[in-house]
mmCIF file of C-alpha atoms and ligand atoms in Angstrom:
data_model
loop_
_atom_site.group_PDB
_atom_site.id
_atom_site.type_symbol
_atom_site.label_atom_id
_atom_site.label_comp_id
_atom_site.label_asym_id
_atom_site.label_seq_id
_atom_site.Cartn_x
_atom_site.Cartn_y
_atom_site.Cartn_z
ATOM 1 C CA MET F 18 76.869 14.678 -150.679
ATOM 2 C CA GLN F 19 79.513 12.405 -149.236
ATOM 3 C CA LEU F 20 82.382 11.367 -151.517
ATOM 4 C CA ARG F 21 81.772 7.681 -150.856
ATOM 5 C CA GLU F 22 78.115 8.081 -151.888
ATOM 6 C CA LEU F 23 79.213 9.789 -155.102
ATOM 7 C CA VAL F 24 81.659 6.993 -155.934
ATOM 8 C CA ALA F 25 79.025 4.353 -155.144
ATOM 9 C CA SER F 26 76.527 6.175 -157.350
ATOM 10 C CA ILE F 27 78.857 6.269 -160.384
ATOM 11 C CA ASP F 28 80.044 2.707 -159.792
ATOM 12 C CA GLY F 29 76.379 1.675 -159.790
ATOM 13 C CA ILE F 30 75.883 3.290 -163.192
ATOM 14 C CA LEU F 31 79.059 2.044 -164.917
ATOM 15 C CA GLU F 32 79.650 -1.298 -163.108
ATOM 16 C CA PRO F 33 83.447 -1.131 -163.442
ATOM 17 C CA TRP F 34 83.867 -4.592 -161.881
ATOM 18 C CA ARG F 35 82.670 -6.104 -165.170
ATOM 19 C CA PHE F 36 85.785 -4.833 -167.002
ATOM 20 C CA LYS F 37 89.415 -5.856 -167.315
ATOM 21 C CA ASP F 38 91.108 -2.482 -167.653
ATOM 22 C CA TYR F 39 94.561 -0.888 -167.973
ATOM 23 C CA ALA F 40 94.008 1.493 -165.059
ATOM 24 C CA PRO F 41 91.984 1.466 -161.819
ATOM 25 C CA ASN F 42 88.374 2.624 -162.272
ATOM 26 C CA GLY F 43 86.651 4.712 -159.604
ATOM 27 C CA LEU F 44 88.296 6.790 -156.881
ATOM 28 C CA GLN F 45 91.988 7.210 -157.779
ATOM 29 C CA VAL F 46 92.904 10.079 -155.442
ATOM 30 C CA GLU F 47 90.911 10.785 -152.259
ATOM 31 C CA GLY F 48 90.118 14.383 -151.355
ATOM 32 C CA ARG F 49 87.671 15.932 -148.877
ATOM 33 C CA ALA F 50 84.722 13.888 -147.625
ATOM 34 C CA GLU F 51 81.984 16.326 -148.691
ATOM 35 C CA VAL F 52 81.327 16.975 -152.396
ATOM 36 C CA ARG F 53 79.297 19.955 -153.628
ATOM 37 C CA LYS F 54 80.846 20.648 -156.985
ATOM 38 C CA VAL F 55 82.426 18.337 -159.581
ATOM 39 C CA VAL F 56 84.448 19.338 -162.634
ATOM 40 C CA ALA F 57 84.258 16.814 -165.487
ATOM 41 C CA GLY F 58 86.760 16.547 -168.335
ATOM 42 C CA VAL F 59 88.340 14.071 -170.733
ATOM 43 C CA THR F 60 91.830 13.918 -169.172
ATOM 44 C CA ALA F 61 93.124 14.719 -165.677
ATOM 45 C CA SER F 62 95.839 17.053 -166.967
ATOM 46 C CA GLN F 63 97.399 19.814 -164.870
ATOM 47 C CA ALA F 64 95.296 22.321 -166.828
ATOM 48 C CA LEU F 65 92.077 20.538 -165.802
ATOM 49 C CA ILE F 66 93.197 20.421 -162.162
ATOM 50 C CA ASP F 67 94.015 24.154 -162.248
ATOM 51 C CA GLU F 68 90.551 24.804 -163.661
ATOM 52 C CA ALA F 69 88.979 22.667 -160.913
ATOM 53 C CA VAL F 70 90.913 24.636 -158.275
ATOM 54 C CA ALA F 71 89.775 27.951 -159.813
ATOM 55 C CA ARG F 72 86.160 26.747 -159.814
ATOM 56 C CA GLN F 73 86.466 25.517 -156.204
ATOM 57 C CA ALA F 74 85.500 21.965 -157.152
ATOM 58 C CA ASP F 75 85.603 19.150 -154.625
ATOM 59 C CA ALA F 76 86.131 16.386 -157.164
ATOM 60 C CA ILE F 77 87.229 15.821 -160.770
ATOM 61 C CA LEU F 78 85.547 13.205 -162.970
ATOM 62 C CA VAL F 79 87.468 12.053 -166.049
ATOM 63 C CA HIS F 80 87.828 9.366 -168.706
ATOM 64 C CA HIS F 81 91.652 9.377 -168.630
ATOM 65 C CA GLY F 82 92.978 9.272 -165.073
ATOM 66 C CA TYR F 83 96.320 8.003 -163.746
ATOM 67 C CA PHE F 84 98.172 4.820 -162.783
ATOM 68 C CA TRP F 85 98.147 3.152 -166.228
ATOM 69 C CA LYS F 86 99.479 -0.364 -166.542
ATOM 70 C CA GLY F 87 103.113 -0.258 -167.679
ATOM 71 C CA GLU F 88 103.779 3.363 -166.684
ATOM 72 C CA ASP F 89 106.307 4.282 -164.000
ATOM 73 C CA ALA F 90 104.468 3.894 -160.675
ATOM 74 C CA CYS F 91 106.565 6.539 -158.877
ATOM 75 C CA LEU F 92 105.140 9.950 -157.995
ATOM 76 C CA THR F 93 107.773 12.004 -159.783
ATOM 77 C CA GLY F 94 107.729 14.717 -162.453
ATOM 78 C CA ILE F 95 104.325 15.719 -163.830
ATOM 79 C CA LYS F 96 102.563 12.995 -161.845
ATOM 80 C CA ARG F 97 103.973 14.402 -158.592
ATOM 81 C CA ARG F 98 102.810 17.911 -159.528
ATOM 82 C CA ARG F 99 99.327 16.730 -160.476
ATOM 83 C CA VAL F 100 98.815 14.601 -157.349
ATOM 84 C CA LYS F 101 100.306 17.368 -155.159
ATOM 85 C CA SER F 102 97.796 19.884 -156.599
ATOM 86 C CA LEU F 103 94.909 17.501 -155.956
ATOM 87 C CA LEU F 104 95.936 16.676 -152.369
ATOM 88 C CA GLU F 105 96.796 20.287 -151.456
ATOM 89 C CA HIS F 106 93.327 21.412 -152.528
ATOM 90 C CA GLY F 107 91.455 18.402 -151.141
ATOM 91 C CA ILE F 108 90.159 17.528 -154.614
ATOM 92 C CA SER F 109 89.285 13.885 -155.347
ATOM 93 C CA LEU F 110 90.006 12.265 -158.700
ATOM 94 C CA LEU F 111 87.436 9.825 -160.081
ATOM 95 C CA ALA F 112 88.367 8.113 -163.352
ATOM 96 C CA TYR F 113 86.434 5.668 -165.515
ATOM 97 C CA HIS F 114 88.097 4.272 -168.613
ATOM 98 C CA LEU F 115 86.655 1.243 -170.461
ATOM 99 C CA PRO F 116 83.374 1.262 -168.474
ATOM 100 C CA LEU F 117 82.788 4.747 -169.868
ATOM 101 C CA ASP F 118 83.637 3.689 -173.432
ATOM 102 C CA ALA F 119 81.244 0.759 -173.324
ATOM 103 C CA HIS F 120 78.171 2.028 -171.429
ATOM 104 C CA PRO F 121 75.135 1.513 -173.724
ATOM 105 C CA GLU F 122 73.568 4.953 -173.033
ATOM 106 C CA LEU F 123 76.152 7.288 -171.519
ATOM 107 C CA GLY F 124 79.358 5.832 -172.963
ATOM 108 C CA ASN F 125 81.707 7.387 -175.498
ATOM 109 C CA ASN F 126 80.579 5.049 -178.283
ATOM 110 C CA ALA F 127 76.869 5.509 -177.599
ATOM 111 C CA THR F 128 77.099 9.297 -177.351
ATOM 112 C CA LEU F 129 79.360 9.514 -180.419
ATOM 113 C CA ALA F 130 76.774 7.610 -182.453
ATOM 114 C CA ARG F 131 73.985 9.926 -181.242
ATOM 115 C CA ARG F 132 76.071 12.988 -182.088
ATOM 116 C CA LEU F 133 76.676 11.659 -185.616
ATOM 117 C CA GLY F 134 73.141 10.385 -186.178
ATOM 118 C CA TRP F 135 74.118 6.725 -186.543
ATOM 119 C CA VAL F 136 71.831 3.824 -185.692
ATOM 120 C CA ALA F 137 73.673 1.288 -183.521
ATOM 121 C CA SER F 138 72.874 -2.361 -184.125
ATOM 122 C CA GLY F 139 75.295 -4.051 -181.746
ATOM 123 C CA GLN F 140 78.464 -4.133 -179.642
ATOM 124 C CA THR F 141 81.101 -6.775 -180.225
ATOM 125 C CA GLY F 142 84.841 -7.355 -179.840
ATOM 126 C CA GLU F 143 86.933 -7.025 -176.702
ATOM 127 C CA GLN F 144 84.564 -6.168 -173.816
ATOM 128 C CA GLY F 145 81.902 -4.876 -176.181
ATOM 129 C CA LEU F 146 84.040 -1.938 -177.292
ATOM 130 C CA LEU F 147 83.577 -2.323 -181.060
ATOM 131 C CA TRP F 148 80.214 -0.904 -182.079
ATOM 132 C CA HIS F 149 78.498 -1.361 -185.415
ATOM 133 C CA GLY F 150 75.427 0.018 -187.112
ATOM 134 C CA SER F 151 74.291 2.021 -190.082
ATOM 135 C CA LEU F 152 74.112 5.566 -191.366
ATOM 136 C CA PRO F 153 70.631 7.123 -191.531
ATOM 137 C CA ALA F 154 71.184 7.384 -195.325
ATOM 138 C CA PRO F 155 74.045 6.100 -197.511
ATOM 139 C CA GLN F 156 76.903 8.538 -198.162
ATOM 140 C CA ASP F 157 80.249 8.223 -199.859
ATOM 141 C CA ALA F 158 83.320 8.126 -197.635
ATOM 142 C CA GLY F 159 84.278 11.714 -198.510
ATOM 143 C CA GLN F 160 80.843 12.998 -197.437
ATOM 144 C CA LEU F 161 81.012 10.943 -194.246
ATOM 145 C CA ARG F 162 84.440 12.423 -193.415
ATOM 146 C CA LYS F 163 83.014 15.919 -193.913
ATOM 147 C CA HIS F 164 79.926 15.174 -191.768
ATOM 148 C CA ILE F 165 82.111 13.854 -188.932
ATOM 149 C CA SER F 166 84.442 16.874 -189.164
ATOM 150 C CA ASP F 167 81.490 19.268 -189.014
ATOM 151 C CA ARG F 168 79.768 17.546 -186.087
ATOM 152 C CA LEU F 169 82.941 17.098 -184.008
ATOM 153 C CA GLY F 170 84.464 20.472 -184.837
ATOM 154 C CA ARG F 171 87.763 18.966 -185.956
ATOM 155 C CA GLU F 172 89.094 17.897 -189.376
ATOM 156 C CA ALA F 173 88.922 14.111 -189.673
ATOM 157 C CA LEU F 174 91.415 12.105 -191.759
ATOM 158 C CA LEU F 175 90.095 9.667 -194.395
ATOM 159 C CA LEU F 176 92.145 6.694 -195.583
ATOM 160 C CA GLY F 177 90.768 4.866 -198.610
ATOM 161 C CA ARG F 178 88.619 5.918 -201.571
ATOM 162 C CA GLU F 179 86.645 9.178 -201.268
ATOM 163 C CA GLY F 180 83.947 7.703 -203.494
ATOM 164 C CA LYS F 181 83.504 4.455 -201.516
ATOM 165 C CA PRO F 182 79.750 4.032 -200.838
ATOM 166 C CA VAL F 183 79.093 3.718 -197.097
ATOM 167 C CA SER F 184 75.977 2.472 -195.373
ATOM 168 C CA ARG F 185 77.280 0.083 -192.665
ATOM 169 C CA VAL F 186 79.824 1.441 -190.186
ATOM 170 C CA ALA F 187 81.794 0.238 -187.173
ATOM 171 C CA TRP F 188 83.355 2.530 -184.581
ATOM 172 C CA CYS F 189 85.289 2.706 -181.343
ATOM 173 C CA SER F 190 86.248 5.994 -179.706
ATOM 174 C CA GLY F 191 89.824 6.893 -178.768
ATOM 175 C CA GLY F 192 92.916 4.949 -179.773
ATOM 176 C CA ALA F 193 91.227 1.896 -181.326
ATOM 177 C CA GLN F 194 93.023 1.755 -184.680
ATOM 178 C CA GLY F 195 94.034 -1.814 -183.741
ATOM 179 C CA PHE F 196 90.376 -2.864 -184.148
ATOM 180 C CA PHE F 197 90.387 -2.098 -187.895
ATOM 181 C CA ALA F 198 90.884 -5.717 -189.043
ATOM 182 C CA GLU F 199 88.088 -6.890 -186.738
ATOM 183 C CA ALA F 200 85.811 -4.145 -188.081
ATOM 184 C CA ILE F 201 86.568 -5.232 -191.652
ATOM 185 C CA GLY F 202 85.610 -8.756 -190.596
ATOM 186 C CA LEU F 203 82.146 -7.464 -189.682
ATOM 187 C CA GLY F 204 81.601 -6.554 -193.328
ATOM 188 C CA VAL F 205 81.251 -2.795 -192.774
ATOM 189 C CA ASP F 206 82.029 -0.125 -195.385
ATOM 190 C CA ALA F 207 83.843 2.220 -192.995
ATOM 191 C CA PHE F 208 85.539 2.154 -189.589
ATOM 192 C CA ILE F 209 85.775 5.267 -187.438
ATOM 193 C CA THR F 210 88.044 5.777 -184.442
ATOM 194 C CA GLY F 211 90.102 8.560 -182.884
ATOM 195 C CA GLU F 212 93.700 7.757 -183.756
ATOM 196 C CA VAL F 213 95.525 6.291 -186.732
ATOM 197 C CA SER F 214 98.623 4.133 -187.417
ATOM 198 C CA GLU F 215 100.768 3.734 -190.527
ATOM 199 C CA GLN F 216 99.466 0.270 -191.405
ATOM 200 C CA ASN F 217 95.830 1.426 -191.400
ATOM 201 C CA TYR F 218 96.507 3.178 -194.718
ATOM 202 C CA HIS F 219 97.470 0.010 -196.594
ATOM 203 C CA MET F 220 94.669 -2.033 -195.048
ATOM 204 C CA ALA F 221 92.096 0.613 -196.051
ATOM 205 C CA LEU F 222 93.268 0.573 -199.673
ATOM 206 C CA GLU F 223 93.769 -3.176 -200.032
ATOM 207 C CA CYS F 224 90.444 -4.124 -198.364
ATOM 208 C CA ASP F 225 88.555 -1.151 -199.853
ATOM 209 C CA VAL F 226 87.126 -0.238 -196.449
ATOM 210 C CA ALA F 227 87.268 3.425 -195.448
ATOM 211 C CA PHE F 228 89.176 4.326 -192.272
ATOM 212 C CA ILE F 229 88.380 7.648 -190.627
ATOM 213 C CA ALA F 230 90.514 9.036 -187.786
ATOM 214 C CA ALA F 231 88.353 11.666 -186.107
ATOM 215 C CA GLY F 232 90.558 12.508 -183.092
ATOM 216 C CA HIS F 233 91.035 10.766 -179.740
ATOM 217 C CA HIS F 234 89.879 13.765 -177.702
ATOM 218 C CA ALA F 235 87.161 14.704 -180.217
ATOM 219 C CA THR F 236 85.596 11.214 -180.091
ATOM 220 C CA GLU F 237 85.798 10.950 -176.278
ATOM 221 C CA ARG F 238 84.410 14.237 -175.054
ATOM 222 C CA TYR F 239 80.732 13.227 -175.069
ATOM 223 C CA GLY F 240 80.719 10.252 -172.681
ATOM 224 C CA VAL F 241 82.001 12.094 -169.638
ATOM 225 C CA GLN F 242 79.555 14.948 -170.365
ATOM 226 C CA ALA F 243 76.619 12.545 -170.475
ATOM 227 C CA LEU F 244 77.831 10.789 -167.325
ATOM 228 C CA GLY F 245 78.310 14.134 -165.564
ATOM 229 C CA ALA F 246 74.778 15.229 -166.473
ATOM 230 C CA GLU F 247 73.370 11.922 -165.199
ATOM 231 C CA VAL F 248 75.332 12.162 -161.945
ATOM 232 C CA ALA F 249 74.131 15.755 -161.423
ATOM 233 C CA ASN F 250 70.561 14.727 -162.150
ATOM 234 C CA ILE F 251 70.522 11.698 -159.841
ATOM 235 C CA ASN F 252 72.396 13.268 -156.926
ATOM 236 C CA GLY F 253 71.418 16.936 -157.163
ATOM 237 C CA ILE F 254 75.016 18.165 -157.228
ATOM 238 C CA ASN F 255 76.729 20.665 -159.514
ATOM 239 C CA VAL F 256 78.770 19.060 -162.328
ATOM 240 C CA GLU F 257 80.557 21.392 -164.754
ATOM 241 C CA PHE F 258 82.114 20.001 -167.933
ATOM 242 C CA VAL F 259 85.365 21.678 -168.964
ATOM 243 C CA ASP F 260 86.519 21.018 -172.536
ATOM 244 C CA LEU F 261 90.238 21.677 -172.859
ATOM 245 C CA ALA F 262 91.273 21.454 -176.503
ATOM 246 C CA ASN F 263 93.618 18.672 -177.610
ATOM 247 C CA PRO F 264 94.556 18.382 -181.322
ATOM 248 C CA VAL F 265 95.168 14.604 -181.046
HETATM 249 ZN ZN1 ZN E 849 90.865 7.405 -174.555
#
C-alpha cells in the first residue's frame, strides 16, 4: 500500500488531532512511498531500527518516536544516527503517543486492563488518560502486585501496605506517577502506573492507597501490538511486533 494511505488509515483509527501532545503524532520521518512490511515496537531506538533494516521493513510504527517538546531540536548525536539509518534505508517512522495511550480499544490503558483482567468503568483526568475500574475479585495489595508481575513478566514495585484490601483501581500506563493524587481523589484502593518517584512512597503510606510501579516499557507494550494487528487486518499488510527488553 502507499505510505500516505497507511498514515491516513492509522490517523483515522487514533484521531491524533483530538490531542494536545508533547511530540508530533503520525508520520515523523518519511521513507519510501510503497509499504509492504511494518515493524512495530514501543520505542524507536537504534536497536529497533536495526531490526527493521534486518527484516527489510518499509516503515516502523512506535509509541515513543522523536522530536519531544523541550529536547534539543538539532540532528546530532544519537538522533543523527537514528534518522540517518532511517533515511538511508528508506524506512518511514510513524509515532503515536497520547492517542495510543487513550484509545478505548487498542490503547495502552485498554489493553493493559484486558491483560490484567480488570473491568474498566471510565476514563478521566487530562485527555482521558487516567482510567479507573475494578478487579474481577478483591485482592490485597501484595497479591495484586504479584498478579501484575506474573502477567507482565517483570517484578512490580509496591508502595504502601501489603495487606491493603483492593477492589477499585485506577491506572495509567508509562510515566504517570504524577497522576497519583488525582487517582486517590477518585477513591480507589490502588493506583498502577509504569514509573515511580520518591514522593509517591509517602503519599501511599499517608493516604493508605497502594501504589504499584509495573514498568514503563512493560505497561506500554500492548497498545502498539493491538494497533499493529488492527492495521494489518484492515490493510492486508505485514506488521511484525518486535519486543526489545527495557528494565525501566
Ligand atoms: Zn511512554
